[in-house]
mmCIF file of C-alpha atoms and ligand atoms in Angstrom:
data_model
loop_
_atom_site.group_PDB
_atom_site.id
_atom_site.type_symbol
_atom_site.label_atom_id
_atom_site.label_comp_id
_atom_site.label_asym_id
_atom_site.label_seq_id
_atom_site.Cartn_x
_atom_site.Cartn_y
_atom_site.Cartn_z
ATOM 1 C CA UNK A 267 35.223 24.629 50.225
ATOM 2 C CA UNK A 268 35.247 24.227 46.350
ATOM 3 C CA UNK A 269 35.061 27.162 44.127
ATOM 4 C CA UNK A 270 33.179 26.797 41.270
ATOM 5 C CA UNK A 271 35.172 27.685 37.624
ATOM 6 C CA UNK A 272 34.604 30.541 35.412
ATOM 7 C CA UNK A 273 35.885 29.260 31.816
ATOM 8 C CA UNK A 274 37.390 32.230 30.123
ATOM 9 C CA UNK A 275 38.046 30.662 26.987
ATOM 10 C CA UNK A 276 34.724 30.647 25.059
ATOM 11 C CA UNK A 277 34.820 33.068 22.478
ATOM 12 C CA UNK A 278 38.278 31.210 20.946
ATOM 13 C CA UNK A 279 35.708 27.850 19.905
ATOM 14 C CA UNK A 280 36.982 27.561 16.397
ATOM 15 C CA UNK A 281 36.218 25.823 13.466
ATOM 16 C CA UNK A 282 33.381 22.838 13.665
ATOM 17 C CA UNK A 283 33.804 23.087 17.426
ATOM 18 C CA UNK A 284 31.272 25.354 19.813
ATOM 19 C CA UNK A 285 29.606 25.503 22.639
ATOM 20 C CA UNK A 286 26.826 23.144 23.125
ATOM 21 C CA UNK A 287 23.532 25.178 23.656
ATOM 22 C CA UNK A 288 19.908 23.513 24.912
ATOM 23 C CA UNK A 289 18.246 23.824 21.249
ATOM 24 C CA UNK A 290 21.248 21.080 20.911
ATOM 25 C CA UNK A 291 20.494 19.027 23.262
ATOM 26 C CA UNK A 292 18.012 16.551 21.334
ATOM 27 C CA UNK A 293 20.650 15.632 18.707
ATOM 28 C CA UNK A 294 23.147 15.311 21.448
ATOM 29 C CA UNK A 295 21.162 12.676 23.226
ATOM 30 C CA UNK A 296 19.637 11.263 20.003
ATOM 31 C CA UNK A 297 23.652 10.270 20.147
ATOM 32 C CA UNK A 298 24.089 9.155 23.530
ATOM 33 C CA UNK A 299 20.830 6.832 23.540
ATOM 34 C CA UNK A 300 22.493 5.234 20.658
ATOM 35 C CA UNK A 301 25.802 4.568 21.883
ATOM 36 C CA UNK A 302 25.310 4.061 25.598
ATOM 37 C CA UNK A 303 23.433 1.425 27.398
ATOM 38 C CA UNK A 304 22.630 3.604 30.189
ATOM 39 C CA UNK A 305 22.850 6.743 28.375
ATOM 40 C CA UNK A 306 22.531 10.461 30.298
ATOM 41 C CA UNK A 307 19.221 12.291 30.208
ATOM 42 C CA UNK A 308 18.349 15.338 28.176
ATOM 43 C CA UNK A 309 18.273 17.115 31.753
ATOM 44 C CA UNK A 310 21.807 16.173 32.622
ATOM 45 C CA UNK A 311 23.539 17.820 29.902
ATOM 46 C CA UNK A 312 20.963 20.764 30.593
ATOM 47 C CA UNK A 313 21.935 21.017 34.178
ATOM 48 C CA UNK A 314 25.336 20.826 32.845
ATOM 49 C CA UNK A 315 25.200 23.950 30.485
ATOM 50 C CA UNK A 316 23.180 25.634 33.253
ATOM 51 C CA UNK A 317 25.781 24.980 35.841
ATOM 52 C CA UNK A 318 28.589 26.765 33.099
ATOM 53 C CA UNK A 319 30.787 23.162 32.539
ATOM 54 C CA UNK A 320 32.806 22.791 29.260
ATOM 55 C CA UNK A 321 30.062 21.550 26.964
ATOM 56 C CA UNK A 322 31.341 21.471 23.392
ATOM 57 C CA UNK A 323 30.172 19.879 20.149
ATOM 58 C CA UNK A 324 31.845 19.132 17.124
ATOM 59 C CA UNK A 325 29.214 20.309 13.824
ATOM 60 C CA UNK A 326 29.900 18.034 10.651
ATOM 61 C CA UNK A 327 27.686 18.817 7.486
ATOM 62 C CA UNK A 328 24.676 20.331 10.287
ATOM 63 C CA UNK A 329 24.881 17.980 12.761
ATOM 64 C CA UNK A 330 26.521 16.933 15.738
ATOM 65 C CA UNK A 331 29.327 14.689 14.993
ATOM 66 C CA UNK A 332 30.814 14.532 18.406
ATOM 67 C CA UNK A 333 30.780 16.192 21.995
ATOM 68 C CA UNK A 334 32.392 16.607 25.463
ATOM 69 C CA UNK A 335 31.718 17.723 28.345
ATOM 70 C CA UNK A 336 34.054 19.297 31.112
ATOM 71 C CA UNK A 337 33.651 20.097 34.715
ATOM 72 C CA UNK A 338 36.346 21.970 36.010
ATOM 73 C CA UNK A 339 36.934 22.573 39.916
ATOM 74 C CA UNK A 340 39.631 24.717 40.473
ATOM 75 C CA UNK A 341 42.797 23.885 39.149
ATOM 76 C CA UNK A 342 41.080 20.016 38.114
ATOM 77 C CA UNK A 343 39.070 18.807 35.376
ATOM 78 C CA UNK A 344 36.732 16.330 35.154
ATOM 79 C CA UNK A 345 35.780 14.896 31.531
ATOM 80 C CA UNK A 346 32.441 13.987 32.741
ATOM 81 C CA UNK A 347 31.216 13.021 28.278
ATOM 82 C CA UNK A 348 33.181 11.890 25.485
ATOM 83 C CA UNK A 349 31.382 10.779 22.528
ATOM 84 C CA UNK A 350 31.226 10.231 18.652
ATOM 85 C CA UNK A 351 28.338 9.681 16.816
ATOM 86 C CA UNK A 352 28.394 6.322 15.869
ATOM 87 C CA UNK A 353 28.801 6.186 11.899
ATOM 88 C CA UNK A 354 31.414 8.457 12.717
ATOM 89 C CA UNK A 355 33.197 6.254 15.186
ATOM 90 C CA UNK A 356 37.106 4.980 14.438
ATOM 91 C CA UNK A 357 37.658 8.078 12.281
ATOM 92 C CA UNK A 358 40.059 9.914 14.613
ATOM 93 C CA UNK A 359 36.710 12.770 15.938
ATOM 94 C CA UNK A 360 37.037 11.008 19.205
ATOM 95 C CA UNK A 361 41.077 11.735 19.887
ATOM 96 C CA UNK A 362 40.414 15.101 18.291
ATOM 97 C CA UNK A 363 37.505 16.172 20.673
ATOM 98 C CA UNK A 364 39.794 14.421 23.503
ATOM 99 C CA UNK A 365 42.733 17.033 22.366
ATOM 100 C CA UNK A 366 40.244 19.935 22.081
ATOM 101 C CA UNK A 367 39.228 19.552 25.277
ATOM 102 C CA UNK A 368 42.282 18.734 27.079
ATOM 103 C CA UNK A 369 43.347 22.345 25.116
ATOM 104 C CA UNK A 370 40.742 23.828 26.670
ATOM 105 C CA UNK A 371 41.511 22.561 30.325
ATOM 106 C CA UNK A 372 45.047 23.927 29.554
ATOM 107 C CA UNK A 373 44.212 26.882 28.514
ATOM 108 C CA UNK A 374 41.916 27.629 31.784
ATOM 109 C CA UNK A 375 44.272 26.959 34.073
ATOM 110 C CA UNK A 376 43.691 23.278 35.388
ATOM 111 C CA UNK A 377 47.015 21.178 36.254
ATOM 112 C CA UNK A 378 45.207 17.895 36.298
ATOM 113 C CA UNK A 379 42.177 16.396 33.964
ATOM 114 C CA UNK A 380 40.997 13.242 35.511
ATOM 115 C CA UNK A 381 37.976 10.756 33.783
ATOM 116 C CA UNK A 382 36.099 7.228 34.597
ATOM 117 C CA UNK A 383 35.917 5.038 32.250
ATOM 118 C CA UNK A 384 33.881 1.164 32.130
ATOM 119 C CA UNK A 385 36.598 -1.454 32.847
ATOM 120 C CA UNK A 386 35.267 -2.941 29.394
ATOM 121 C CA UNK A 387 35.603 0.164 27.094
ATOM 122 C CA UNK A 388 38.941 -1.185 25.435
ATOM 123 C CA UNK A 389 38.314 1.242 22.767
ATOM 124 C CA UNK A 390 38.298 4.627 24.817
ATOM 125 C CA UNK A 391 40.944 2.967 27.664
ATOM 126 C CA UNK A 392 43.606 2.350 24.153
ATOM 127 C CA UNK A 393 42.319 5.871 23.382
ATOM 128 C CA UNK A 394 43.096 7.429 26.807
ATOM 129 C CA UNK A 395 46.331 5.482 27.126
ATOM 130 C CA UNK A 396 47.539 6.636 23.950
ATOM 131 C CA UNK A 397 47.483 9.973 25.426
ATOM 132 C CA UNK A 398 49.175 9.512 28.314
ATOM 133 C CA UNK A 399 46.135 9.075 30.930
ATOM 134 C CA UNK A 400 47.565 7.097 33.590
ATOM 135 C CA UNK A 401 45.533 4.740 35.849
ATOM 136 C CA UNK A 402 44.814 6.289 39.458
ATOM 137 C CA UNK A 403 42.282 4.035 40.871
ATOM 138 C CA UNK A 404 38.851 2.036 40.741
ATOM 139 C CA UNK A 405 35.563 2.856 41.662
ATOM 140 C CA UNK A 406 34.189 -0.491 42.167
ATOM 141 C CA UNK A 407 30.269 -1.093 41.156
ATOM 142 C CA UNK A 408 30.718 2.546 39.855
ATOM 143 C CA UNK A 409 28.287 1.821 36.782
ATOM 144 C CA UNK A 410 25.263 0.128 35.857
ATOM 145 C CA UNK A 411 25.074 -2.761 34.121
ATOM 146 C CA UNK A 412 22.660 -5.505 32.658
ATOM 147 C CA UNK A 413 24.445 -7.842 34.681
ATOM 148 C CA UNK A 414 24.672 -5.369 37.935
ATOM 149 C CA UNK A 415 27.095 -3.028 38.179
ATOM 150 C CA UNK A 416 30.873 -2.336 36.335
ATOM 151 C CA UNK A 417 33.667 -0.691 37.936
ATOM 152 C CA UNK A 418 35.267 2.097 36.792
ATOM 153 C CA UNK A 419 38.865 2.805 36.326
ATOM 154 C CA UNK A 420 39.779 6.522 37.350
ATOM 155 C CA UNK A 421 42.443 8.035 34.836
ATOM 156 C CA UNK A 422 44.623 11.059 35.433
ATOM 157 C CA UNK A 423 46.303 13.475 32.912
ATOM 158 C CA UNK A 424 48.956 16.295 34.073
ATOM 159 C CA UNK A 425 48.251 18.476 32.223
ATOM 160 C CA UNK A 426 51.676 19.940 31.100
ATOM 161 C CA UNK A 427 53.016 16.297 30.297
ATOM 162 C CA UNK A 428 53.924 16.657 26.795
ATOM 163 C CA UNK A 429 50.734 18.264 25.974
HETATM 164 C C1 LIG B 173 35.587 6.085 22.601
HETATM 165 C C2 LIG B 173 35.385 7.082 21.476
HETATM 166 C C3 LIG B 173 35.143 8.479 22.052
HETATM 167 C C4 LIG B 173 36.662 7.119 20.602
HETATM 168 O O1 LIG B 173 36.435 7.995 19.523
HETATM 169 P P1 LIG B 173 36.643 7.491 18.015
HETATM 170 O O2 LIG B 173 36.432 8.640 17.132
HETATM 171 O O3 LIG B 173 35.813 6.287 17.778
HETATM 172 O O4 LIG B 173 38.181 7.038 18.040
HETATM 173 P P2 LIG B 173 39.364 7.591 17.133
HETATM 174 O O5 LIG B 173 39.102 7.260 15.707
HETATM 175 O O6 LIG B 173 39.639 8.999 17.484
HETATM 176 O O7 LIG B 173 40.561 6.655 17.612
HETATM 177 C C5 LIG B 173 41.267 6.960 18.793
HETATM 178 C C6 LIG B 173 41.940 5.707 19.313
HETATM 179 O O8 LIG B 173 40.929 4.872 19.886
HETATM 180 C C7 LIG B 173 41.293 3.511 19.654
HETATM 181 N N1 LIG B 173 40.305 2.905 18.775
HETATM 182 C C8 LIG B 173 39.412 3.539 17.998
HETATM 183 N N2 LIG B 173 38.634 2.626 17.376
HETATM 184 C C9 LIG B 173 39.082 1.421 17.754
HETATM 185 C C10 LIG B 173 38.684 0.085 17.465
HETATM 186 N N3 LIG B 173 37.661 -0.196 16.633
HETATM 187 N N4 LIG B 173 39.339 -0.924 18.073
HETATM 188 C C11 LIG B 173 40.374 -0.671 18.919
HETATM 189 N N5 LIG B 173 40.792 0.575 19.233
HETATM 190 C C12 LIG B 173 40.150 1.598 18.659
HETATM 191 C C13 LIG B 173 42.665 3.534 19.014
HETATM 192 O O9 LIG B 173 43.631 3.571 20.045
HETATM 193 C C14 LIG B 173 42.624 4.866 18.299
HETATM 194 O O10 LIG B 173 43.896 5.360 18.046
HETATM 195 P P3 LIG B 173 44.648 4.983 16.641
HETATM 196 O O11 LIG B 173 43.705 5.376 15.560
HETATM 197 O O12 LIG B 173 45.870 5.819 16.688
HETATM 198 O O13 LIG B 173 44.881 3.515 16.692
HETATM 199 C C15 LIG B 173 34.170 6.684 20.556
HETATM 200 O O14 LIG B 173 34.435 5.438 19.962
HETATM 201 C C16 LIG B 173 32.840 6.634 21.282
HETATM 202 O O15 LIG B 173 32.132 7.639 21.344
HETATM 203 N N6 LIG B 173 32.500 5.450 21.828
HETATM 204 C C17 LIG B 173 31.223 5.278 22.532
HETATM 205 C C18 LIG B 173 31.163 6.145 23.769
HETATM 206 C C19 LIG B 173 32.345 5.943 24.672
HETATM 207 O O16 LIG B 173 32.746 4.824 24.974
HETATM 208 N N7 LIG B 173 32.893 7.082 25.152
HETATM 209 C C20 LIG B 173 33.990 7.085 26.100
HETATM 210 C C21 LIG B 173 33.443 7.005 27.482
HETATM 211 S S1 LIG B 173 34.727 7.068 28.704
#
């Protein structure tokens, strides 16, 4: 059976970057309305804080600029949320969250950090490739579309290749 992770790495959040709490929730899916077609609901990334996964924003001038979130089994992560706000897209907050949270996965432990990503995102698949996400499968039909349904390609990271 899974265990569920513990991350032990909270109080080193530096900088613009912290944990997400609920009072942030509204911005953060004021963001992902805007910049998903099929964005997650307020009560995902609240069962998601309640359920202890990495869920980190990045604060620019008193509001969010950019979050993640992380679900880590074991010794494997799952980046279940990347995203920039999107006047703030193309302006390198989206490899930098990427880095901080592939940081984070390091530093608790996991070996692998694994994602899905739409078959059409060019933009976050150049992003991912760039840093060394390799392609380890698709989920076919995996997400909704307007047409019906998208696959997803599954990436993989190790996590000590040249991070
Ligand atoms: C995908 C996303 C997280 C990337 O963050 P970003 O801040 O926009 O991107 P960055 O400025 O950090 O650029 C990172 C890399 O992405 C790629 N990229 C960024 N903008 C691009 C564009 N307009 N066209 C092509 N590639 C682009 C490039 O490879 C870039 O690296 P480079 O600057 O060295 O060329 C962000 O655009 C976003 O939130 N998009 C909507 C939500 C989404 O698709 N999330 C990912 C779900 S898996």
């Amino acid at each position: 059976m899974s265990e569920s992770f513990s991350p032990k790495i909270i109080t080193e959040v530096p900088g613009n970057y912290r944990l997400m709490r609920e009072d942030d929730i509204p911005a953060v899916f004021a963001i992902d309305e805007d910049i998903y077609p099929f964005p997650w609901t307020e009560g995902i990334f609240k069962d998601c804080i309640t359920a202890g996964q990495l869920c980190i924003i990045n604060v620019i001038d008193h509001q969010v600029a950019a979050y993640g979130v992380v679900g880590m089994i074991v010794n494997e992560a799952h980046i279940l949320n990347l995203s920039v706000r999107s006047d703030l897209q193309g302006k390198g907050y989206g490899r930098e969250m990427l880095l901080y949270l592939l940081d984070l996965i390091k530093k608790n432990g996991a070996e692998r950090a694994l994602l899905e990503v739409r078959q059409s995102n060019q933009i976050a698949r150049k992003l991912y490739q760039s840093m060394g996400f390799e392609e380890i499968g698709v989920r076919k039909g995996y997400y909704p579309d307007h047409e019906g349904r998208e696959d997803a390609i599954v990436l993989a990271l190790g996590i000590d290749s040249g991070l």
